[in-house]
Coordinates of C-alpha atoms (C1' of nucleotides) in Angstrom, one line a residue:
Chain A
M1126 CA 0.0 0.0 0.0
A1127 CA 1.0 3.6 -0.4
P1128 CA 2.8 5.1 2.6
A1129 CA 0.8 7.7 4.5
S1130 CA 2.1 11.1 3.7
P1131 CA 4.1 12.0 6.8
T1132 CA 4.3 15.7 6.0
F1133 CA 0.9 16.9 4.7
S1134 CA 1.0 20.7 4.3
P1135 CA -2.2 22.5 3.4
L1136 CA -2.2 24.9 0.5
Y1137 CA -2.5 28.0 2.6
R1138 CA 0.7 27.1 4.4
Q1139 CA 2.6 26.8 1.2
I1140 CA 1.2 30.2 0.3
K1141 CA 2.3 31.5 3.7
S1142 CA 5.8 30.3 3.1
L1143 CA 5.9 32.0 -0.3
M1144 CA 4.8 35.2 1.4
M1145 CA 7.5 34.7 4.1
Q1146 CA 10.1 34.6 1.3
A1147 CA 8.7 37.9 0.1
L1148 CA 9.4 39.3 3.5
E1149 CA 12.8 37.8 4.0
S1150 CA 14.0 38.8 0.6
A1151 CA 12.8 42.3 1.4
E1152 CA 10.5 42.3 -1.6
W1153 CA 7.9 43.7 0.9
R1154 CA 9.4 46.2 3.3
P1155 CA 8.3 47.1 6.8
G1156 CA 5.6 49.7 6.8
Q1157 CA 4.7 49.1 3.2
A1158 CA 1.4 47.6 2.0
I1159 CA 1.5 44.2 0.4
P1160 CA -0.6 43.4 -2.7
S1161 CA -4.3 43.1 -2.1
E1162 CA -5.8 39.7 -1.4
Q1163 CA -7.3 39.6 -4.9
E1164 CA -3.9 40.2 -6.5
L1165 CA -2.2 37.6 -4.3
A1166 CA -4.9 35.1 -5.1
A1167 CA -4.3 35.7 -8.8
R1168 CA -0.5 35.6 -8.4
F1169 CA -0.5 32.3 -6.6
G1170 CA -3.4 30.8 -8.5
V1171 CA -5.6 30.1 -5.5
S1172 CA -8.8 31.5 -4.1
Q1173 CA -9.0 34.6 -2.0
G1174 CA -10.0 32.5 1.0
T1175 CA -6.8 30.6 0.9
V1176 CA -4.7 33.7 0.7
R1177 CA -6.8 35.0 3.5
K1178 CA -6.0 32.2 5.8
A1179 CA -2.3 32.6 5.1
I1180 CA -2.5 36.3 6.0
D1181 CA -4.5 35.5 9.1
E1182 CA -1.7 33.4 10.5
M1183 CA 1.0 35.9 9.7
A1184 CA -1.1 38.7 11.3
A1185 CA -1.5 36.5 14.4
E1186 CA 2.3 36.3 14.5
N1187 CA 2.7 40.0 14.3
L1188 CA 4.4 39.8 10.9
L1189 CA 1.6 41.6 9.0
V1190 CA -1.0 44.2 10.1
R1191 CA -4.4 44.3 8.5
K1192 CA -6.2 47.6 8.1
Q1193 CA -9.8 47.4 6.9
G1194 CA -10.4 49.6 3.9
K1195 CA -6.7 50.3 3.4
G1196 CA -4.8 47.1 2.9
T1197 CA -2.4 44.8 4.6
F1198 CA 1.0 46.1 5.8
V1199 CA 4.3 44.6 6.8
A1200 CA 4.7 45.2 10.6
S1201 CA 7.2 47.7 11.6
H1202 CA 8.9 48.7 14.8
N1203 CA 8.2 52.3 13.9
D1204 CA 4.5 51.6 14.4
P1205 CA 3.6 53.0 17.8
R1206 CA 1.6 49.9 18.5
A1207 CA 4.8 47.8 18.4
L1208 CA 6.8 50.0 20.7
F1209 CA 6.0 48.2 23.9
R1210 CA 5.9 44.7 22.4
F1211 CA 9.2 43.8 23.9
L1212 CA 9.5 46.1 26.9
R1213 CA 7.4 44.8 29.7
L1214 CA 8.5 47.2 32.4
V1215 CA 5.8 49.4 33.8
P1216 CA 5.8 52.3 36.3
E1217 CA 4.1 51.6 39.6
D1218 CA 2.1 54.8 39.2
G1219 CA 0.4 54.8 35.8
D1220 CA 2.9 57.2 34.2
L1221 CA 2.5 56.9 30.5
S1222 CA 5.5 59.0 29.4
H1223 CA 7.8 57.1 27.0
P1224 CA 11.1 55.8 28.4
V1225 CA 14.2 57.4 27.1
S1226 CA 17.2 55.5 25.8
L1227 CA 20.7 56.8 26.6
P1228 CA 23.5 55.0 24.8
L1229 CA 26.6 54.9 27.1
E1230 CA 29.2 52.9 25.3
C1231 CA 29.7 51.0 22.1
W1232 CA 32.7 48.9 21.3
R1233 CA 33.9 46.0 19.2
A1234 CA 35.1 42.6 20.6
K1235 CA 35.4 39.0 19.6
A1236 CA 32.7 36.5 20.5
G1237 CA 33.5 34.3 23.5
Q1238 CA 32.1 30.9 24.3
E1239 CA 28.7 32.1 25.5
A1240 CA 28.1 34.9 23.0
S1241 CA 29.0 32.5 20.1
R1242 CA 26.7 29.9 21.4
V1243 CA 23.7 32.2 21.9
L1244 CA 24.2 34.1 18.6
A1245 CA 25.0 30.9 16.6
I1246 CA 28.3 32.3 15.3
E1247 CA 31.9 31.0 15.5
P1248 CA 33.9 31.9 18.6
G1249 CA 36.3 34.7 17.8
E1250 CA 34.0 36.3 15.2
P1251 CA 33.5 40.0 15.7
I1252 CA 30.7 41.2 17.9
I1253 CA 29.5 44.7 18.9
I1254 CA 28.7 45.5 22.5
V1255 CA 26.4 48.3 23.5
R1256 CA 25.8 49.6 26.9
R1257 CA 22.8 51.9 27.5
L1258 CA 20.6 53.3 30.1
L1259 CA 16.9 53.5 30.1
K1260 CA 15.2 56.3 31.9
F1261 CA 11.6 56.6 32.9
S1262 CA 10.5 60.2 33.7
S1263 CA 14.2 61.2 34.0
K1264 CA 14.9 58.4 36.5
P1265 CA 17.4 55.7 35.6
V1266 CA 15.7 52.3 35.8
V1267 CA 17.4 49.9 33.4
V1268 CA 21.0 49.2 32.4
D1269 CA 21.3 47.0 29.3
E1270 CA 24.4 45.3 27.8
I1271 CA 23.7 44.3 24.3
Y1272 CA 25.6 41.8 22.2
L1273 CA 25.3 42.0 18.4
P1274 CA 26.9 40.0 15.6
G1275 CA 29.5 42.4 14.0
E1276 CA 28.8 40.9 10.6
I1277 CA 25.3 42.2 10.5
F1278 CA 25.7 45.5 12.3
Q1279 CA 28.7 46.9 10.4
G1280 CA 28.8 50.7 10.9
L1281 CA 27.1 50.7 14.2
S1282 CA 28.7 53.2 16.6
L1283 CA 27.9 55.3 19.6
E1284 CA 27.3 58.3 17.3
V1285 CA 24.8 56.4 15.3
L1286 CA 23.0 55.3 18.4
Q1287 CA 22.9 58.7 20.0
S1288 CA 21.6 60.5 16.9
W1289 CA 18.7 58.1 16.6
S1290 CA 15.5 59.3 18.4
G1291 CA 13.3 56.2 18.0
S1292 CA 13.6 52.7 19.6
L1293 CA 16.6 50.5 19.1
Y1294 CA 14.7 48.0 17.1
S1295 CA 13.4 50.7 14.7
L1296 CA 17.0 51.8 14.2
F1297 CA 18.0 48.2 13.4
E1298 CA 15.1 47.9 11.0
A1299 CA 15.8 51.2 9.2
R1300 CA 19.5 51.0 9.1
F1301 CA 20.3 47.3 8.9
G1302 CA 17.1 45.9 7.4
L1303 CA 16.7 43.6 10.4
R1304 CA 13.3 42.9 11.8
M1305 CA 13.0 41.4 15.3
I1306 CA 10.0 39.1 15.4
R1307 CA 10.4 37.0 18.5
A1308 CA 12.3 36.9 21.8
E1309 CA 12.8 34.8 24.8
E1310 CA 13.5 36.4 28.2
R1311 CA 15.1 34.6 31.2
I1312 CA 14.5 36.4 34.4
R1313 CA 16.3 36.1 37.7
A1314 CA 16.8 38.1 40.8
V1315 CA 20.4 39.3 41.5
A1316 CA 22.1 41.8 43.8
A1317 CA 23.3 45.1 42.3
D1318 CA 27.1 45.3 41.9
R1319 CA 28.9 48.5 42.6
A1320 CA 29.0 49.9 39.1
T1321 CA 25.4 49.1 38.3
A1322 CA 24.2 50.5 41.6
D1323 CA 25.9 53.8 40.9
I1324 CA 24.3 54.1 37.5
L1325 CA 20.8 53.2 38.7
K1326 CA 21.2 55.4 41.8
V1327 CA 20.5 52.5 44.2
K1328 CA 22.6 51.0 47.0
E1329 CA 25.0 48.2 46.3
G1330 CA 23.5 44.9 46.9
V1331 CA 19.9 46.0 46.3
P1332 CA 17.9 43.2 44.5
L1333 CA 17.5 43.8 40.8
L1334 CA 15.7 41.9 38.0
S1335 CA 18.2 40.3 35.6
V1336 CA 16.5 40.0 32.3
E1337 CA 18.4 38.0 29.6
R1338 CA 16.9 38.3 26.2
V1339 CA 17.7 36.5 23.0
T1340 CA 16.0 38.1 20.0
Y1341 CA 15.2 36.3 16.7
T1342 CA 14.6 37.5 13.2
Y1343 CA 13.1 35.7 10.2
G1344 CA 13.9 32.0 10.1
D1345 CA 14.5 31.9 13.9
R1346 CA 17.9 33.4 13.5
P1347 CA 19.2 34.8 16.8
V1348 CA 20.6 38.3 16.1
E1349 CA 20.7 39.9 19.5
W1350 CA 21.6 38.9 23.0
R1351 CA 21.2 41.3 25.8
R1352 CA 21.2 41.4 29.5
G1353 CA 19.2 44.1 31.4
L1354 CA 19.3 44.9 35.1
Y1355 CA 16.0 46.4 36.1
S1356 CA 15.5 48.5 39.3
T1357 CA 12.1 47.4 40.6
A1358 CA 11.7 50.0 43.3
E1359 CA 9.1 52.0 41.4
H1360 CA 8.5 49.7 38.4
Y1361 CA 7.5 46.2 37.8
Y1362 CA 7.7 43.6 35.0
L1363 CA 4.2 42.9 33.7
N1364 CA 3.4 39.6 32.1
E1365 CA 0.0 38.5 30.8
L1366 CA -0.6 34.8 30.9
N1367 CA -3.2 33.5 28.5
Chain B
M1469 CA -30.7 59.5 7.7
A1470 CA -30.2 56.4 9.8
P1471 CA -27.5 56.7 12.4
A1472 CA -24.4 54.6 11.7
S1473 CA -24.5 51.5 13.9
P1474 CA -21.8 52.3 16.5
T1475 CA -21.6 48.7 17.8
F1476 CA -21.5 46.5 14.8
S1477 CA -21.0 42.9 15.9
P1478 CA -20.5 40.2 13.3
L1479 CA -22.7 37.0 13.5
Y1480 CA -19.8 34.8 14.6
R1481 CA -19.2 36.9 17.6
Q1482 CA -22.8 36.6 18.7
I1483 CA -22.5 32.9 18.2
K1484 CA -19.3 33.0 20.3
S1485 CA -21.0 34.8 23.1
L1486 CA -23.8 32.2 23.1
M1487 CA -21.1 29.6 23.4
M1488 CA -19.5 31.5 26.2
Q1489 CA -22.8 31.3 28.0
A1490 CA -22.8 27.6 27.6
L1491 CA -19.4 27.5 29.2
E1492 CA -20.2 29.8 32.1
S1493 CA -23.5 28.1 32.9
A1494 CA -21.6 24.8 32.9
E1495 CA -23.8 23.4 30.2
W1496 CA -20.5 22.2 28.7
R1497 CA -18.0 21.1 31.3
P1498 CA -14.2 21.0 31.3
G1499 CA -12.9 17.9 29.5
Q1500 CA -16.2 17.2 27.8
A1501 CA -16.8 17.4 24.1
I1502 CA -19.1 20.1 22.8
P1503 CA -21.6 19.4 20.0
S1504 CA -20.2 19.0 16.5
E1505 CA -19.9 22.0 14.2
Q1506 CA -22.8 20.7 12.2
E1507 CA -25.1 20.4 15.2
L1508 CA -24.1 23.9 16.5
A1509 CA -24.8 25.4 13.0
A1510 CA -28.2 23.8 13.1
R1511 CA -28.9 24.9 16.7
F1512 CA -27.9 28.5 16.0
G1513 CA -29.3 28.6 12.5
V1514 CA -26.1 29.7 10.8
S1515 CA -23.6 28.0 8.4
Q1516 CA -20.9 25.7 9.6
G1517 CA -18.3 28.3 8.6
T1518 CA -19.7 30.9 11.0
V1519 CA -19.7 28.4 13.9
R1520 CA -16.2 27.5 12.9
K1521 CA -14.9 31.1 13.2
A1522 CA -16.4 31.4 16.6
I1523 CA -14.7 28.2 17.7
D1524 CA -11.5 29.3 16.2
E1525 CA -11.4 32.4 18.4
M1526 CA -12.2 30.4 21.5
A1527 CA -9.6 27.9 20.7
A1528 CA -7.1 30.7 20.3
E1529 CA -8.0 31.9 23.8
N1530 CA -7.5 28.4 25.2
L1531 CA -11.1 28.0 26.1
L1532 CA -11.7 25.1 23.7
V1533 CA -9.4 22.5 22.3
R1534 CA -9.9 21.0 18.8
K1535 CA -9.0 17.5 18.1
Q1536 CA -9.3 16.4 14.5
G1537 CA -11.4 13.4 13.9
K1538 CA -12.7 13.4 17.5
G1539 CA -14.4 16.6 18.2
T1540 CA -14.0 19.9 20.1
F1541 CA -13.5 19.9 23.9
V1542 CA -13.7 22.3 26.7
A1543 CA -10.2 23.0 27.9
S1544 CA -9.4 21.6 31.3
H1545 CA -6.5 22.1 33.8
N1546 CA -6.4 18.3 34.0
D1547 CA -5.1 18.2 30.5
P1548 CA -1.3 17.7 30.7
R1549 CA -0.8 20.4 28.1
A1550 CA -2.3 23.0 30.4
L1551 CA -0.1 22.2 33.4
F1552 CA 2.6 24.7 32.6
R1553 CA 0.4 27.3 31.2
F1554 CA 0.7 29.5 34.3
L1555 CA 4.0 28.3 35.8
R1556 CA 6.9 29.9 34.0
L1557 CA 9.7 28.8 36.2
V1558 CA 12.2 26.5 34.6
P1559 CA 15.2 24.6 36.0
E1560 CA 18.6 25.8 34.8
D1561 CA 19.5 22.3 33.8
G1562 CA 16.8 20.8 31.6
D1563 CA 15.3 18.7 34.3
L1564 CA 11.8 17.7 33.2
S1565 CA 10.4 16.2 36.4
H1566 CA 7.2 17.8 37.6
P1567 CA 7.4 20.2 40.5
V1568 CA 5.6 19.0 43.7
S1569 CA 3.2 21.2 45.7
L1570 CA 3.3 21.1 49.5
P1571 CA 0.5 22.9 51.2
L1572 CA 1.8 24.3 54.5
E1573 CA -1.1 26.3 56.0
C1574 CA -4.7 27.2 55.3
W1575 CA -6.7 29.6 57.3
R1576 CA -9.7 32.0 57.1
A1577 CA -9.5 35.7 57.5
K1578 CA -11.4 38.9 56.5
A1579 CA -10.4 40.8 53.4
G1580 CA -8.3 43.9 54.0
Q1581 CA -8.0 46.9 51.8
E1582 CA -5.7 45.4 49.2
A1583 CA -7.3 41.9 49.1
S1584 CA -10.8 43.4 48.6
R1585 CA -9.6 45.7 45.9
V1586 CA -7.8 43.1 43.9
L1587 CA -10.5 40.4 44.4
A1588 CA -13.3 42.9 43.8
I1589 CA -15.1 42.0 47.0
E1590 CA -16.1 44.1 50.0
P1591 CA -13.6 44.8 52.8
G1592 CA -14.4 42.4 55.7
E1593 CA -15.8 39.7 53.5
P1594 CA -14.3 36.2 54.3
I1595 CA -11.2 35.1 52.5
I1596 CA -9.1 32.0 52.6
I1597 CA -5.3 32.2 52.7
V1598 CA -3.1 29.3 51.7
R1599 CA 0.6 29.0 52.1
R1600 CA 2.4 26.4 50.1
L1601 CA 5.8 25.3 49.0
L1602 CA 6.8 24.2 45.5
K1603 CA 9.7 21.8 45.2
F1604 CA 11.6 20.9 42.0
S1605 CA 13.4 17.6 42.3
S1606 CA 13.0 17.7 46.1
K1607 CA 14.5 21.2 46.4
P1608 CA 12.3 24.1 47.8
V1609 CA 12.1 26.8 45.1
V1610 CA 8.9 28.7 45.6
V1611 CA 6.8 29.9 48.5
D1612 CA 3.3 31.0 47.6
E1613 CA 0.8 32.9 49.6
I1614 CA -2.6 32.6 48.0
Y1615 CA -5.7 34.7 48.7
L1616 CA -9.1 33.3 47.7
P1617 CA -12.7 34.7 48.1
G1618 CA -14.3 32.6 50.9
E1619 CA -17.6 32.8 49.2
I1620 CA -16.5 30.7 46.3
F1621 CA -14.0 28.4 48.1
Q1622 CA -16.2 27.1 50.9
G1623 CA -15.0 23.9 52.3
L1624 CA -11.4 24.4 51.3
S1625 CA -9.0 23.2 54.0
L1626 CA -5.5 22.0 54.4
E1627 CA -6.7 18.4 54.4
V1628 CA -8.4 18.9 51.0
L1629 CA -5.3 20.5 49.6
Q1630 CA -3.0 17.8 50.9
S1631 CA -5.1 14.9 49.6
W1632 CA -5.1 16.3 46.1
S1633 CA -2.4 15.0 43.8
G1634 CA -2.9 17.3 40.8
S1635 CA -2.3 21.0 40.3
L1636 CA -4.1 23.6 42.4
Y1637 CA -6.1 24.8 39.4
S1638 CA -7.3 21.3 38.6
L1639 CA -8.5 21.0 42.1
F1640 CA -10.3 24.4 41.9
E1641 CA -11.9 23.2 38.6
A1642 CA -13.0 19.8 39.9
R1643 CA -14.1 20.8 43.3
F1644 CA -15.4 24.4 42.9
G1645 CA -16.3 24.4 39.2
L1646 CA -13.9 27.3 38.7
R1647 CA -11.9 27.5 35.5
M1648 CA -8.9 29.9 35.5
I1649 CA -8.6 31.4 32.0
R1650 CA -6.2 34.3 32.3
A1651 CA -3.7 35.9 34.7
E1652 CA -1.5 38.9 35.1
E1653 CA 1.8 38.7 36.8
R1654 CA 3.7 41.6 38.3
I1655 CA 7.4 40.8 38.9
R1656 CA 9.9 42.5 41.1
A1657 CA 13.2 41.7 42.8
V1658 CA 13.1 41.6 46.6
A1659 CA 15.4 40.5 49.4
A1660 CA 14.5 37.3 51.3
D1661 CA 13.2 37.9 54.8
R1662 CA 14.1 35.5 57.6
A1663 CA 11.1 33.2 57.4
T1664 CA 11.2 32.8 53.7
A1665 CA 14.9 32.3 53.7
D1666 CA 14.5 29.4 56.1
I1667 CA 11.9 27.7 54.0
L1668 CA 13.8 28.1 50.8
K1669 CA 17.1 27.1 52.4
V1670 CA 18.8 30.3 51.3
K1671 CA 20.5 33.0 53.3
E1672 CA 18.5 36.0 54.6
G1673 CA 18.7 38.9 52.2
V1674 CA 19.3 36.8 49.1
P1675 CA 17.6 38.4 46.0
L1676 CA 14.3 36.6 45.1
L1677 CA 11.7 37.1 42.4
S1678 CA 8.5 38.4 43.8
V1679 CA 5.7 37.3 41.5
E1680 CA 2.2 38.7 42.2
R1681 CA -0.5 37.0 40.2
V1682 CA -4.1 37.9 39.8
T1683 CA -6.1 35.2 38.1
Y1684 CA -9.4 35.6 36.3
T1685 CA -12.2 33.3 35.4
Y1686 CA -15.0 33.7 32.9
G1687 CA -16.2 37.3 32.5
D1688 CA -12.9 38.7 33.7
R1689 CA -13.8 38.0 37.3
P1690 CA -10.8 38.0 39.6
V1691 CA -10.9 34.9 41.8
E1692 CA -7.3 34.4 43.0
W1693 CA -4.6 36.7 44.2
R1694 CA -1.2 35.2 45.1
R1695 CA 2.3 36.2 45.8
G1696 CA 5.1 33.9 45.1
L1697 CA 8.7 34.2 46.1
Y1698 CA 11.0 32.4 43.7
S1699 CA 14.5 31.3 44.4
T1700 CA 16.4 31.9 41.1
A1701 CA 19.7 30.2 42.1
E1702 CA 19.1 27.2 39.9
H1703 CA 15.9 28.2 38.1
Y1704 CA 14.7 31.1 36.0
Y1705 CA 11.4 32.6 34.9
L1706 CA 11.0 32.1 31.2
N1707 CA 8.9 34.5 29.1
E1708 CA 8.3 34.2 25.4
L1709 CA 7.7 37.5 23.6
N1710 CA 5.8 37.3 20.4
Chain C
dC515 C1' -17.3 2.4 7.6
dA516 C1' -19.4 6.8 9.5
dG517 C1' -18.5 11.0 12.0
dT518 C1' -15.4 14.6 13.2
dG519 C1' -12.6 18.6 12.2
dG520 C1' -9.6 20.7 8.3
dT521 C1' -9.2 22.7 3.6
dC522 C1' -10.6 24.9 -0.6
dT523 C1' -13.6 27.1 -3.7
dA524 C1' -16.8 30.7 -5.7
dG525 C1' -19.8 34.2 -5.1
dA526 C1' -22.6 37.7 -2.6
dC527 C1' -22.8 41.3 0.3
dC528 C1' -21.1 44.6 4.3
dA529 C1' -18.0 48.0 6.6
dC530 C1' -14.3 51.1 6.1
dG531 C1' -11.1 54.5 4.1
dT532 C1' -10.0 57.6 0.4
dA533 C1' -10.7 60.5 -3.2
Chain D
dA33 C1' -17.7 55.7 -6.5
dC34 C1' -14.2 52.6 -5.9
dG35 C1' -11.0 49.4 -3.8
dT36 C1' -9.7 47.4 0.4
dG37 C1' -10.4 44.0 4.0
dG38 C1' -14.4 41.5 6.7
dT39 C1' -18.4 38.4 6.9
dC40 C1' -21.4 34.8 5.5
dT41 C1' -23.0 31.0 2.7
dA42 C1' -23.2 26.3 0.4
dG43 C1' -21.0 22.7 -1.2
dA44 C1' -17.2 19.6 -2.3
dC45 C1' -13.5 17.0 -0.8
dC46 C1' -9.5 15.6 2.5
dA47 C1' -7.3 13.9 6.9
dC48 C1' -7.9 11.8 11.2
dT49 C1' -10.3 8.7 14.7
dG50 C1' -12.7 5.0 16.3
dG51 C1' -15.9 1.1 16.0

DNA sequence: CAGTGGTCTAGACCACGTA
DNA sequence: ACGTGGTCTAGACCACTGG
């Protein structure tokens, strides 16, 4: 008898993967509209409903944004709705003012054991390390140390960082064509060391949140590794469990 | 001219809300199969596709679980897949053994300011407080203090807790007909007090994760407030950002 | 085999945004 | 008025499960 197909893939998933290619190859760029459902149906030779289901899934994954009456757009970190997608820290009082990013340092180095493992590059390959401070209402709350593959982020410097007014990820998107689509955070409680305590204006030894984040772009490629130390005296990390 | 309808609600959402009623009224119980899509379509007088879309949304919200060839089931906390839906703590080494819950105390009290606010009950109304320890591979890792509305949890006692082998929420579901469907966690870093340090076998003052959780049942009714203190020496809190 | 959910189609009509 | 996404229908066929 014929062997059961072990890898049945419905049409709409094949369409989806074609559309993913259009994203990865930058045929469709962040912020831009993609072709209408009718056009895509014609282009792929399927019905509108099938294209629709592919788009539905991609919208659910925050890759596309549908706007009734206007069209379907490639998600962008410039979109105000995406700004807080990765920052879960919230002020105790309901202060809504945007946090401000202050780049402190930016230097080059070679990947050590841990960085190479996390970023899936060879040990010794160039990386870029950024240190920056995050302020809420002028108060220092987060110190981040960010590790980036040098290969991808050529030309990144403290000047570039300081002259950019938007979020880090919108800079990465605009300047390096890199869209962050998913991240994992590992959270622990640690005691503030001397240097960090000074920057965050807390006492040495105060408990801080240690937030390690690995961020992925298309194809689950890790492209950022960062460790943040969060002062939780007047802020907390908010997580919604569904 | 006719006023524009300010509250347009598509058919499938109306169907969805009818199905939500069937859940809340316990017409359909956790673990049981709901009627087939065909039957529901007939019952509500709509096409199968419309029922389908309602079910799709509810499945996305973890209220229902579809099983091809078998039917659609009401989600249950007894389902092994649901066990880790609310516990995000993970051992540093990939140890997969289930954590064990050890109830320590259970007593009655009257709701204070904070408890009444969070649980949306009147100050002075009866509440039940549970303290319990969570062990991973026989090591104490989490101390929880859990506040429950006495109204709902009548008959809850230390004996009941100790004689239950499953998760807390599966107990709540089986014994009190309460299904937890959503939660918010507020996370901070704090120093271990003496009592907690003793229980978790760490030194006083060690940084711990403070995890405050409010859990909601159908209709966004808060029915649990708990505060956990997590030792993150050999474990971390894992959060996936999409 | 019958029954369930899963996919795909084609067509009609509605709501929204823009011009 | 037109084009977009959003809803709804009816029907055909496929994949999976269990008797």
